Coordinates of N, CA and C in Angstrom, one line a residue:
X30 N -121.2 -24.0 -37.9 CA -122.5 -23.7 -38.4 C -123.5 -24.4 -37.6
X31 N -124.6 -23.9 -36.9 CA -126.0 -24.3 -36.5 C -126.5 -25.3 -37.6
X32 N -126.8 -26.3 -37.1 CA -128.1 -27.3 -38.0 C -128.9 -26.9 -38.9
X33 N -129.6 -25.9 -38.3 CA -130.6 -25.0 -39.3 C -130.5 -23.8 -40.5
X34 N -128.7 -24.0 -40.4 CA -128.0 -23.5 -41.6 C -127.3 -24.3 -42.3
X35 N -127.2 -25.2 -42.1 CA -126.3 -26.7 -43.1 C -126.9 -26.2 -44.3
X36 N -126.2 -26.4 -45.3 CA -126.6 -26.1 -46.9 C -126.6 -24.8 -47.4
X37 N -127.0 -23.9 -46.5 CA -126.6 -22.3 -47.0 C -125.0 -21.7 -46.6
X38 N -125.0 -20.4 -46.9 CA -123.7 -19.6 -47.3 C -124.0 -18.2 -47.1
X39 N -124.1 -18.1 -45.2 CA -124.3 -16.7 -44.9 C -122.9 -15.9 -44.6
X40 N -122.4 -14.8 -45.0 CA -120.9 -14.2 -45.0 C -121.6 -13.0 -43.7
X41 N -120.6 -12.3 -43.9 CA -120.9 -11.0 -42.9 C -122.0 -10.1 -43.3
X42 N -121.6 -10.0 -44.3 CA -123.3 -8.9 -45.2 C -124.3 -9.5 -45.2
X43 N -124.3 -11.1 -44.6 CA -125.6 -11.7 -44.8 C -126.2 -11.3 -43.1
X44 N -125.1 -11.3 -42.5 CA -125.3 -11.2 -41.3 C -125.7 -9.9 -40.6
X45 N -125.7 -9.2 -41.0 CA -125.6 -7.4 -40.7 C -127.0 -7.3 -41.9
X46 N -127.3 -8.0 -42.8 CA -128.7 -7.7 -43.1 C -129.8 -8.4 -42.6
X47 N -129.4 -9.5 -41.7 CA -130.6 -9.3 -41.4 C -130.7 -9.1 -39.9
X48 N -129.5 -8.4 -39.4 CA -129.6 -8.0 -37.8 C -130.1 -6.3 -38.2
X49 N -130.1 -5.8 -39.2 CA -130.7 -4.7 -39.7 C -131.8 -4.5 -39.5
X50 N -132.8 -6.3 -40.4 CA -134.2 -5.9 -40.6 C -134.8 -6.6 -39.5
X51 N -133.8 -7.2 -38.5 CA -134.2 -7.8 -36.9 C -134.7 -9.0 -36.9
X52 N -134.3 -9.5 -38.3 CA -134.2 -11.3 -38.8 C -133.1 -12.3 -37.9
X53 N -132.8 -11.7 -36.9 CA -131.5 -12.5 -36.7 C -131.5 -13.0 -35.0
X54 N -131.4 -14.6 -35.2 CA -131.1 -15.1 -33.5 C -129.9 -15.8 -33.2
X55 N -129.6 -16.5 -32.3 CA -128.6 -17.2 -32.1 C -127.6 -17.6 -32.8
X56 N -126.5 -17.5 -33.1 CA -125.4 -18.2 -33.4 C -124.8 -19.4 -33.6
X57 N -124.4 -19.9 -34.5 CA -123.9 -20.8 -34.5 C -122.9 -21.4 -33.4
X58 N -123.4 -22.0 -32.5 CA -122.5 -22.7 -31.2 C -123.5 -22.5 -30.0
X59 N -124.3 -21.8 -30.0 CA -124.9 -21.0 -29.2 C -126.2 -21.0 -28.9
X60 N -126.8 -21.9 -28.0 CA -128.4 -22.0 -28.2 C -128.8 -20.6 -27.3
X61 N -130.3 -20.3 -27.7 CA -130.8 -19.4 -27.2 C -131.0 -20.0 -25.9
X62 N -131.1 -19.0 -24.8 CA -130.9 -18.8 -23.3 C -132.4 -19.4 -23.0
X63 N -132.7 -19.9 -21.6 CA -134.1 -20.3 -21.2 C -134.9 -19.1 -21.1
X64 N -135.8 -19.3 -21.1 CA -137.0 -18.1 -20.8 C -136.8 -17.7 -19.6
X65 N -137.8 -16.8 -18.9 CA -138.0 -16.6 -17.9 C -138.9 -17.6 -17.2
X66 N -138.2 -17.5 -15.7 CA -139.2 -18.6 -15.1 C -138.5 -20.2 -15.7
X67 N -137.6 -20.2 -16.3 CA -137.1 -21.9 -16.4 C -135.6 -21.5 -15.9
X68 N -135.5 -22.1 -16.6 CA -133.7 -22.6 -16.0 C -133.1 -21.3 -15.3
X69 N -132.0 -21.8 -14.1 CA -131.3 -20.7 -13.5 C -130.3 -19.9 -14.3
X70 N -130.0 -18.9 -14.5 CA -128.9 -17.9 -15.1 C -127.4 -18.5 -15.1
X71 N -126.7 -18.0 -16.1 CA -125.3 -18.4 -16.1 C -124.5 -17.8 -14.6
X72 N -123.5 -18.5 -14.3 CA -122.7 -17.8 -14.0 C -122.1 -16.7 -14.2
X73 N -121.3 -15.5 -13.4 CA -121.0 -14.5 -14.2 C -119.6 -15.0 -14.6
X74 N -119.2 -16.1 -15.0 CA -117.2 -16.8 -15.3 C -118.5 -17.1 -16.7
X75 N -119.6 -18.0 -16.4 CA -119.8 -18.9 -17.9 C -120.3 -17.6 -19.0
X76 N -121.4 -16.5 -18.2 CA -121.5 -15.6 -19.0 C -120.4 -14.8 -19.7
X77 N -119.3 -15.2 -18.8 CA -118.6 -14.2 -19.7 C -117.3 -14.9 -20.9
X78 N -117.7 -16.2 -20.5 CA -117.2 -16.8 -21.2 C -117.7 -16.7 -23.1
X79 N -119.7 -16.8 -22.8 CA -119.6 -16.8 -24.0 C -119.7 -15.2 -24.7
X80 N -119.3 -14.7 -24.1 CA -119.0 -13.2 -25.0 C -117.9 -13.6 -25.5
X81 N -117.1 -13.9 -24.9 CA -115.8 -14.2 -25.4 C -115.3 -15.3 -26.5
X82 N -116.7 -16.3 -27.0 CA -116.9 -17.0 -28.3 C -117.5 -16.5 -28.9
X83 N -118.6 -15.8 -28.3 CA -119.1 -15.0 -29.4 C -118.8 -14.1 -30.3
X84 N -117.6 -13.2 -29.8 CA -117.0 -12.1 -30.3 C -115.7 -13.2 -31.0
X85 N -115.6 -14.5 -31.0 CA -114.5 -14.8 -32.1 C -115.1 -15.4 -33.0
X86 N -116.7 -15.7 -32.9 CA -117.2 -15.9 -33.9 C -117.5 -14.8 -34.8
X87 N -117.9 -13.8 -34.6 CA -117.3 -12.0 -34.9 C -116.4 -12.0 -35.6
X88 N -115.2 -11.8 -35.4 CA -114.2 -11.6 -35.9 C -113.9 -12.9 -37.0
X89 N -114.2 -14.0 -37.2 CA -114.2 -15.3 -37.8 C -115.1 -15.0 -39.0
X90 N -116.1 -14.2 -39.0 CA -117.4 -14.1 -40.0 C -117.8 -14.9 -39.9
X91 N -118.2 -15.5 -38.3 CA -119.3 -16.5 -38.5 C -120.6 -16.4 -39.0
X92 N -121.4 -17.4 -39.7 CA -122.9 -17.5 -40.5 C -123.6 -17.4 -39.0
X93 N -124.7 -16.8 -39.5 CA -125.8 -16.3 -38.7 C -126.7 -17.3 -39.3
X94 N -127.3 -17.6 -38.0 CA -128.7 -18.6 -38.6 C -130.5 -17.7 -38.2
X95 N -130.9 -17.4 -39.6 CA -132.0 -17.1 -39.1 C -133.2 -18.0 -38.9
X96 N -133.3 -19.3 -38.5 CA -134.3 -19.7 -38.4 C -135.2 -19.2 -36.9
X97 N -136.6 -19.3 -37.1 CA -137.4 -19.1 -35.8 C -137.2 -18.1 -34.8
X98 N -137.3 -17.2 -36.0 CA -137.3 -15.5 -34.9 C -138.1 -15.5 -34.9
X99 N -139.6 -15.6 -35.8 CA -140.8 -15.5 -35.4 C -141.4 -15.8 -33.4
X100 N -140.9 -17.4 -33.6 CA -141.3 -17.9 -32.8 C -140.3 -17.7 -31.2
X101 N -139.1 -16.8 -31.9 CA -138.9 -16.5 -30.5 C -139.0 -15.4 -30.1
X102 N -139.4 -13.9 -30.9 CA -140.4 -13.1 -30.7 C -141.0 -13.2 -29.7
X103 N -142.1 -14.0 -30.3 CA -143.3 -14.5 -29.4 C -143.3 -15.3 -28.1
X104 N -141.9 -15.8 -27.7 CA -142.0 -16.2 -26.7 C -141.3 -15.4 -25.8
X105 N -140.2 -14.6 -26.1 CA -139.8 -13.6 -25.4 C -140.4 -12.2 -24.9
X106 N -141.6 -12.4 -25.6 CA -142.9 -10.8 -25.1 C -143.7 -12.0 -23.8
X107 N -143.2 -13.0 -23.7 CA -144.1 -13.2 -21.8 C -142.5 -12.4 -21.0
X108 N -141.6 -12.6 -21.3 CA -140.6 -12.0 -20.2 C -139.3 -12.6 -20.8
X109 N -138.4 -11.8 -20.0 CA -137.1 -11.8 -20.4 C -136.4 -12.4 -19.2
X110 N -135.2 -12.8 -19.9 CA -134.4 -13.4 -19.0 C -132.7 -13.1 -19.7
X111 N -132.0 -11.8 -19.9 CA -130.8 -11.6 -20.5 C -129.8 -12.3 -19.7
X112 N -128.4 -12.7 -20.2 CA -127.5 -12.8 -19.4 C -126.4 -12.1 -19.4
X113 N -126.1 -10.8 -19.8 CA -125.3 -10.3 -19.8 C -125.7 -8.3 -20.0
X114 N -125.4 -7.2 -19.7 CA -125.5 -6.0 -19.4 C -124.3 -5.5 -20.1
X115 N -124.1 -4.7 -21.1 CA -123.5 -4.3 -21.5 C -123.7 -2.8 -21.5
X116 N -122.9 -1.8 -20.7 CA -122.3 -0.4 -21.3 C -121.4 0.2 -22.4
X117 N -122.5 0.6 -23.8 CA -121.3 0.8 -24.2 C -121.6 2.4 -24.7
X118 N -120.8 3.0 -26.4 CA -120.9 4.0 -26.4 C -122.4 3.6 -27.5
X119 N -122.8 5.1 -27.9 CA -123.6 5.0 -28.6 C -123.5 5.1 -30.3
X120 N -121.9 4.9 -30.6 CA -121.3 4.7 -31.6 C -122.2 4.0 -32.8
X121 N -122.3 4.2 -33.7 CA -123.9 3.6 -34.9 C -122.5 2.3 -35.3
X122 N -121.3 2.6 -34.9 CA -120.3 1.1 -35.2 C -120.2 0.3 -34.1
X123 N -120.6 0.4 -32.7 CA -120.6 -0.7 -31.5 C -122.0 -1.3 -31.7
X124 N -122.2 -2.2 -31.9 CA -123.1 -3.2 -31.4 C -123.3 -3.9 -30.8
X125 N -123.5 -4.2 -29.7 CA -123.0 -5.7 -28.4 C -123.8 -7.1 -29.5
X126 N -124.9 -6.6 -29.6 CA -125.6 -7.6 -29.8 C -124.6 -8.7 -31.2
X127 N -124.3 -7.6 -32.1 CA -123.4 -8.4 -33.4 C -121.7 -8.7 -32.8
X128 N -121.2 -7.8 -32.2 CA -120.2 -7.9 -31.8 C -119.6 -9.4 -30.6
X129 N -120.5 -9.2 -30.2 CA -120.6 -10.6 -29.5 C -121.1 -12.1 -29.9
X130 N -121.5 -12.1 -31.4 CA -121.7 -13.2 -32.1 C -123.1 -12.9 -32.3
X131 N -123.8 -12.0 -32.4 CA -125.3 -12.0 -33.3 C -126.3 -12.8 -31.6
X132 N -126.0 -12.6 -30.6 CA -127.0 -12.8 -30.0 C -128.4 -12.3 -30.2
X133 N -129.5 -12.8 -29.9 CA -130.7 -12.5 -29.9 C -131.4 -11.9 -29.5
X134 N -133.2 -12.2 -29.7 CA -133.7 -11.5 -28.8 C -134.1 -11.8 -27.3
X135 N -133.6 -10.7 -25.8 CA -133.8 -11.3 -24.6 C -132.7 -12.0 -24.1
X136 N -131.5 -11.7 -25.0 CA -130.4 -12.3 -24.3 C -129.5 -11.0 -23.6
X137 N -129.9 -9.7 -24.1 CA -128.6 -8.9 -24.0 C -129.0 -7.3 -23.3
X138 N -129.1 -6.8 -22.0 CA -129.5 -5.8 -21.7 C -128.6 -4.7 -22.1
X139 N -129.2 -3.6 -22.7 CA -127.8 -2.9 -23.5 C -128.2 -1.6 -23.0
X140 N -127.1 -0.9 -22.4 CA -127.6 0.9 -21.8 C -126.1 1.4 -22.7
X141 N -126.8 2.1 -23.4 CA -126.1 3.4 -24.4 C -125.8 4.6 -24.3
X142 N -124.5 5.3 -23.9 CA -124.5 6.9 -24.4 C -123.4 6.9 -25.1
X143 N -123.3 8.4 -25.3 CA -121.8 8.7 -26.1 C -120.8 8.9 -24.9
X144 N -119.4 7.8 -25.1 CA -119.0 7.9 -24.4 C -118.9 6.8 -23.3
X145 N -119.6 6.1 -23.3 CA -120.1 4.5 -22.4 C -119.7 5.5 -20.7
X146 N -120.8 6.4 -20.3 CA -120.6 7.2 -18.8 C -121.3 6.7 -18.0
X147 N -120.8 6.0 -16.7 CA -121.8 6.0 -16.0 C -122.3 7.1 -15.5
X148 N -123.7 7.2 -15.8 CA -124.4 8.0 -14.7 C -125.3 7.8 -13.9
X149 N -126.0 8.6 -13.2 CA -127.4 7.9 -12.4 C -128.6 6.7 -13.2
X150 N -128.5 7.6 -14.6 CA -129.4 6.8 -15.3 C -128.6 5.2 -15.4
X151 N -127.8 5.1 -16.1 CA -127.1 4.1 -16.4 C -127.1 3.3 -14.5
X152 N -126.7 3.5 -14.0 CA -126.2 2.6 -12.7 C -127.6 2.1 -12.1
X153 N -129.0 3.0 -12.0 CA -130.3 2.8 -11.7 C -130.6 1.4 -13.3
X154 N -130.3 1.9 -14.2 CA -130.0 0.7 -15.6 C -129.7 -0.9 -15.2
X155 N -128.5 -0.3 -14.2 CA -127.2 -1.7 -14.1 C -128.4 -2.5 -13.0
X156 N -128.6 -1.6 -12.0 CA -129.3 -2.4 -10.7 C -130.2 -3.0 -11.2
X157 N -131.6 -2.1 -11.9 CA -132.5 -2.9 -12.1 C -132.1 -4.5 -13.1
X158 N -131.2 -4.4 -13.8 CA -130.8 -5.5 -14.3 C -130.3 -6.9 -13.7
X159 N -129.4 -6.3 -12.6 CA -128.8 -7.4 -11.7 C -130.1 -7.6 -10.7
X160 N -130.4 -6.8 -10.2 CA -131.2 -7.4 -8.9 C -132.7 -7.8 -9.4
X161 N -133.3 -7.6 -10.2 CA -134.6 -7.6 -11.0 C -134.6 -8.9 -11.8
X162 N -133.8 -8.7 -13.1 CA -133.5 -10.1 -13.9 C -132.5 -11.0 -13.4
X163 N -132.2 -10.5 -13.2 CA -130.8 -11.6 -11.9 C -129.9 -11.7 -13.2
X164 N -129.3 -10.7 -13.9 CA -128.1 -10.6 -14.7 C -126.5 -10.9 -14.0
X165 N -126.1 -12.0 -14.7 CA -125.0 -12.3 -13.5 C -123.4 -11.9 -14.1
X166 N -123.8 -10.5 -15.1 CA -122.1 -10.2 -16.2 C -122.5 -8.6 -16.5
X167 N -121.8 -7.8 -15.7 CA -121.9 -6.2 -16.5 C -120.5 -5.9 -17.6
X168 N -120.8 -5.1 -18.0 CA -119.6 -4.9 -19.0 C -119.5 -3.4 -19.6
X169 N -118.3 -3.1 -19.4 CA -118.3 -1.5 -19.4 C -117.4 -1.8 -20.1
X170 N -117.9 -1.1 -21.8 CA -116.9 -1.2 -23.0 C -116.6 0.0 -23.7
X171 N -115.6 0.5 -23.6 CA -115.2 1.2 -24.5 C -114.9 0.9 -26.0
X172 N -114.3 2.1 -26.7 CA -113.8 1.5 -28.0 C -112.9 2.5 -28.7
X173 N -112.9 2.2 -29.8 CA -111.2 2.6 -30.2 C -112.1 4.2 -31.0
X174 N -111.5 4.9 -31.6 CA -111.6 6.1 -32.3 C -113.0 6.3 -31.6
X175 N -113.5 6.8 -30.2 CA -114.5 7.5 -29.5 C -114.5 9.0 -29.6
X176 N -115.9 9.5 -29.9 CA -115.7 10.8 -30.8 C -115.8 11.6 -29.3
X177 N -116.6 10.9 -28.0 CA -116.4 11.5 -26.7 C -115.3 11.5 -26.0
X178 N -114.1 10.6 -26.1 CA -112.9 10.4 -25.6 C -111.5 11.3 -26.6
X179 N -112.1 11.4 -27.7 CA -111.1 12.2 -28.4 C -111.9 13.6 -28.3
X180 N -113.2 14.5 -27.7 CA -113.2 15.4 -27.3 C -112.4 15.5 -26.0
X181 N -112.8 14.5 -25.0 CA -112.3 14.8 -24.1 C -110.4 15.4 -23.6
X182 N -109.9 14.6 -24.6 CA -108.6 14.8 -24.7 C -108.1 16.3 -25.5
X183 N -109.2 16.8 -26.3 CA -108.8 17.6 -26.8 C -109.1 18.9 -25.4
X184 N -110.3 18.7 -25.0 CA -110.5 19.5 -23.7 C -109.5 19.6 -22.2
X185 N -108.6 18.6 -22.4 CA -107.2 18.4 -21.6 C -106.2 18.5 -21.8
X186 N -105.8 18.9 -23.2 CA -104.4 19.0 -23.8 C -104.6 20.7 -24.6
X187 N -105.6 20.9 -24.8 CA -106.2 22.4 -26.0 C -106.8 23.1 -25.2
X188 N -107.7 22.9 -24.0 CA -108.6 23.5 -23.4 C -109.7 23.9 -24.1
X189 N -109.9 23.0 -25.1 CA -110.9 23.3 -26.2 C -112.3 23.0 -25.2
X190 N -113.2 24.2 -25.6 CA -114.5 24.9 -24.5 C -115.7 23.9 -25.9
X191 N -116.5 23.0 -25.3 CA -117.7 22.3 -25.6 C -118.9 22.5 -24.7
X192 N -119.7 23.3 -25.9 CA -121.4 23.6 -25.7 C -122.0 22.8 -25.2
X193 N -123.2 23.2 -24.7 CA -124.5 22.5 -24.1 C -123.9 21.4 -23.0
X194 N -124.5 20.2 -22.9 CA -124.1 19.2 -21.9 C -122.7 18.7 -22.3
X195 N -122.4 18.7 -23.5 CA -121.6 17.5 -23.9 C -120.4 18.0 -23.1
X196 N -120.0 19.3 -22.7 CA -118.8 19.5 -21.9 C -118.6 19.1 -20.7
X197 N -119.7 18.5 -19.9 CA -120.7 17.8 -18.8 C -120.4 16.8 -18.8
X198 N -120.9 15.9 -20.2 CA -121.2 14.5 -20.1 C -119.0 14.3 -20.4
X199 N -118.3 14.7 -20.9 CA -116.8 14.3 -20.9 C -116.1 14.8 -19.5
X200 N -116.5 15.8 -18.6 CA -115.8 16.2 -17.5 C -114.7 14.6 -16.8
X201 N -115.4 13.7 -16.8 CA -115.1 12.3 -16.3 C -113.5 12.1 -17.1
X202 N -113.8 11.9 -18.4 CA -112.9 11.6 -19.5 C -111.4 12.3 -19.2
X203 N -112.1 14.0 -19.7 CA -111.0 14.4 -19.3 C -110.2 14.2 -17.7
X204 N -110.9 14.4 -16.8 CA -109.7 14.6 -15.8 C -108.9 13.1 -15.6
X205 N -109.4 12.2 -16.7 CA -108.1 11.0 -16.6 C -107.5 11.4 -18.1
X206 N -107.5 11.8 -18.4 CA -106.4 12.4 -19.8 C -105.8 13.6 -18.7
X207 N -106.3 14.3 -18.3 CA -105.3 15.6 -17.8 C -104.5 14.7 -16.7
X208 N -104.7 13.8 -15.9 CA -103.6 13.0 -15.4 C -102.5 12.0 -15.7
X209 N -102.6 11.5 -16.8 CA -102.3 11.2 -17.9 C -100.8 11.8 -18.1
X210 N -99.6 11.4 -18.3 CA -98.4 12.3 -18.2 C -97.8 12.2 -19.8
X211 N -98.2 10.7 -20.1 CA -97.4 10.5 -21.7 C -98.5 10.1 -22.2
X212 N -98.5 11.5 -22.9 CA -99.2 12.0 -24.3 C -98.8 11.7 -25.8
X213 N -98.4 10.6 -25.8 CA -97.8 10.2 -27.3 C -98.4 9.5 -28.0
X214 N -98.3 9.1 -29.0 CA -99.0 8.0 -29.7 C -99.7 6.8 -29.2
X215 N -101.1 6.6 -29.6 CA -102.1 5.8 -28.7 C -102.6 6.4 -27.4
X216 N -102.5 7.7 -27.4 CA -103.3 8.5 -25.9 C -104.5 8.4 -26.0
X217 N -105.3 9.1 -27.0 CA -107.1 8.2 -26.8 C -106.9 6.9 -26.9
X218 N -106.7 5.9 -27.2 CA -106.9 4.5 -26.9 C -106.8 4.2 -25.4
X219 N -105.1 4.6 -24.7 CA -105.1 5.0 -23.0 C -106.6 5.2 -22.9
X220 N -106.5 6.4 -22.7 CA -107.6 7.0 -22.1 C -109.1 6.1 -22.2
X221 N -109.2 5.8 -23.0 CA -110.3 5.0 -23.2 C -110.6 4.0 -22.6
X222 N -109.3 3.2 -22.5 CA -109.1 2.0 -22.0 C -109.5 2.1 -20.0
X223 N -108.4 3.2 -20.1 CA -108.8 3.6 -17.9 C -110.5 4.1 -18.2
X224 N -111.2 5.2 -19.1 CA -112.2 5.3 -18.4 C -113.3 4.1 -18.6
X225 N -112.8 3.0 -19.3 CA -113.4 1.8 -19.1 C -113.4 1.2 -17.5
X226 N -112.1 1.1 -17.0 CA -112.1 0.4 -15.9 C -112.3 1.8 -15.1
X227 N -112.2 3.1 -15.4 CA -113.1 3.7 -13.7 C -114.5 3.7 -14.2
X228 N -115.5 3.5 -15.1 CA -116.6 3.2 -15.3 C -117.0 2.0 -14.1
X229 N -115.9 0.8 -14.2 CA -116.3 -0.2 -13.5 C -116.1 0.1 -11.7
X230 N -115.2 0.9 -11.9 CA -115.1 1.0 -10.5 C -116.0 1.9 -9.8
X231 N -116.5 2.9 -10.8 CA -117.9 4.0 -10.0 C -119.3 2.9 -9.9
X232 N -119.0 1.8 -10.8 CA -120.6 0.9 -10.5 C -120.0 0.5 -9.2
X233 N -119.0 0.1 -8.8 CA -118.9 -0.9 -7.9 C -119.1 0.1 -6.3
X234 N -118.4 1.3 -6.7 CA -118.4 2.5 -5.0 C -119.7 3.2 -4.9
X235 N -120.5 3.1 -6.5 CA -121.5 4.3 -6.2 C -123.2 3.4 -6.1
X236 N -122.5 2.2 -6.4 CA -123.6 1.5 -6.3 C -123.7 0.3 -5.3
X237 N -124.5 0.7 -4.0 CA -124.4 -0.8 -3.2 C -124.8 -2.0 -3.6
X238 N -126.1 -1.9 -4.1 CA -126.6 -3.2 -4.6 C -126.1 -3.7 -5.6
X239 N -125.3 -3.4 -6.5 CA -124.6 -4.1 -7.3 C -123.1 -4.7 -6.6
X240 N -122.5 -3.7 -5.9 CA -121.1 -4.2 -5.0 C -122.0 -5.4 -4.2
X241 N -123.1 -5.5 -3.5 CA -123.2 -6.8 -2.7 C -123.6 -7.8 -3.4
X242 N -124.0 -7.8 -4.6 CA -124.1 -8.7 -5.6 C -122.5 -9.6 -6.3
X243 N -121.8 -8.4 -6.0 CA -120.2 -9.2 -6.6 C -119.8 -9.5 -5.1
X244 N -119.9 -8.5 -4.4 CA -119.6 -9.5 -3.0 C -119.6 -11.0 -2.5
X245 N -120.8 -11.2 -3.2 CA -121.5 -12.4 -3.1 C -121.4 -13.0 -4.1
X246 N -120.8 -13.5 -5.2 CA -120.1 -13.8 -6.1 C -121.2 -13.9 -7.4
X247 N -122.1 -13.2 -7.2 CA -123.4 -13.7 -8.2 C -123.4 -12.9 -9.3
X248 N -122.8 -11.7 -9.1 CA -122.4 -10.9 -10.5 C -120.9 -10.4 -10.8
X249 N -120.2 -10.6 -11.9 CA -119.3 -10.2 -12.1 C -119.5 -8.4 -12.8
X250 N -118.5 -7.4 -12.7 CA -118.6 -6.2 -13.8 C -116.7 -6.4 -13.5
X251 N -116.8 -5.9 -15.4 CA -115.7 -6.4 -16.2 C -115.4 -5.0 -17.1
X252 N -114.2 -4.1 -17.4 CA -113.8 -3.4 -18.3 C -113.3 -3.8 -19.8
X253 N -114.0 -3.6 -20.6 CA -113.6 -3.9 -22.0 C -113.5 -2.9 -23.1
X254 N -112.5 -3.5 -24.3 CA -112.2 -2.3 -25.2 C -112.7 -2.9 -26.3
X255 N -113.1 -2.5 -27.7 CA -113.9 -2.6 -28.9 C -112.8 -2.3 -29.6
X256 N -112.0 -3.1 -30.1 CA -111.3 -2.3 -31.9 C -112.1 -2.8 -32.9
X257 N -112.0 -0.9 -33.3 CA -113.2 -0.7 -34.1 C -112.5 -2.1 -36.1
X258 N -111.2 -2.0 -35.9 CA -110.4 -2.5 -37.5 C -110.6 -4.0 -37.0
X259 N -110.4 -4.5 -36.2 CA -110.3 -6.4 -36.4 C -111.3 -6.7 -35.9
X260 N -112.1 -5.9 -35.0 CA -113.9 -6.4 -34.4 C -113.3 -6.9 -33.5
X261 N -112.3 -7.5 -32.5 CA -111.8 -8.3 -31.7 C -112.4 -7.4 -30.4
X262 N -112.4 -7.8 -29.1 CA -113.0 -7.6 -27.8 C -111.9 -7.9 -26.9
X263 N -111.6 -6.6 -26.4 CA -110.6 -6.9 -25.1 C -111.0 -6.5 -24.2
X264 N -110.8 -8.0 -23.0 CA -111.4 -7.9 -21.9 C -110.2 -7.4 -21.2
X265 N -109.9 -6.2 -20.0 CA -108.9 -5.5 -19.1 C -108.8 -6.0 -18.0
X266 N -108.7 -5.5 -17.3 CA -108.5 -6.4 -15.7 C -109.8 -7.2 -15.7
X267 N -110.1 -8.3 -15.0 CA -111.2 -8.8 -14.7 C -111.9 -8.7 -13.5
X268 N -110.8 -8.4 -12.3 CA -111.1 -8.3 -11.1 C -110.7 -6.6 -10.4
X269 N -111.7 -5.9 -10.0 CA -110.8 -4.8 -10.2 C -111.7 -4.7 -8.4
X270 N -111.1 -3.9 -7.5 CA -111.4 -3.9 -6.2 C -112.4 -2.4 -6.3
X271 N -113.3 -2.6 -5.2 CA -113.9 -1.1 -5.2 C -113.1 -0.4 -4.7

């Protein structure tokens, strides 16, 4: 528990109500990040370290402390300074910001579709993030029961035909399920899990400025899975080659 929560008794529903009404900052263990213009960025090993307390403070039901959102509102409208980029899907159950311990505001640059796909939009997303804010952690997350990855699979095993874009936006999905040879129990979770790490590996071939940024050891991008039943965060390969 944070200092500025000693004496209270916030559970998970206290915590999800006020990350609702956008009452909610830093975490217990966890001071908020320097502004812009002060202190230099985490590393992409330290950044990714605290996702990785964060998210067991997640799964732990750690108390959320609301004190001085006001005041860091107001300091975070001169400029931002996130440390970490997260891809995920646009699931109304993935949240980076809660799932990773209730981070705040101006800690967390978050690009969203169904499906967690890279595309142009998304990668032009990632760059301005790393080379702009000098974000030193991307993260391409998947998650478990994906309504885009269990189309996708159905479009590779059924040949089942999807309207408008969405047959578009899964083409990716499927051709790593149609390659895919054992189709048995846990096949969308598979799948989900690889197009997490080829997500990481299209930022790294289709994007140069981000590959010379990990070249140069200043940003990491990392493949991760979301179970949606324990809230737990699995990080996949860490190092994956372009």
């Amino acid at each position: 528990m944070c200092e500025a929560c000693e004496g209270g008794s916030w559970n998970r529903r206290g915590f999800l109500r006020l990350a609702g009404t956008g009452v909610l900052t830093a975490t217990a263990g966890m001071a908020a990040p320097a502004l812009a213009g002060e202190d230099p960025p985490p590393s992409p090993d330290e950044a990714l370290d605290r996702l990785i307390k964060g998210n067991k403070r997640f799964i732990q039901d750690a108390e959320a402390c609301a004190a001085g959102f006001i005041d860091r509102r107001a300091e975070v409208a001169k400029g931002q300074k996130p440390w970490a980029i997260v891809l995920t899907c646009s699931d109304s159950r993935v949240v980076p910001e809660l799932i990773f311990g209730g981070v705040t505001l101006g800690e967390m640059f978050v690009a969203r579709n169904a499906g967690n796909v890279v595309d142009t939009d998304v990668l032009g997303t990632i760059e301005y993030g790393t080379e702009h804010l000098h974000v030193p952690l991307v993260v391409v997350m998947a998650h478990k029961r994906c309504g885009a990855v269990a189309a996708a699979c159905d479009a590779a095993l059924k040949g089942t035909k999807f309207e408008g874009n969405i047959g578009r936006m899964i083409e990716g999905i499927a051709e790593i399920a149609v390659k895919d040879k054992d189709r048995r129990e846990g096949f969308p979770e598979r799948i989900a899990r690889s197009h997490a790490i080829r997500g990481v590996k299209r930022i790294l071939m289709e994007s140069e400025p981000v590959g010379h940024l990990v070249h140069a050891g200043r940003v990491k991008v990392v493949p991760a899975y979301y179970d949606l039943d324990n809230g737990a965060v699995e990080f996949l390969n860490q190092t994956i080659p372009g």
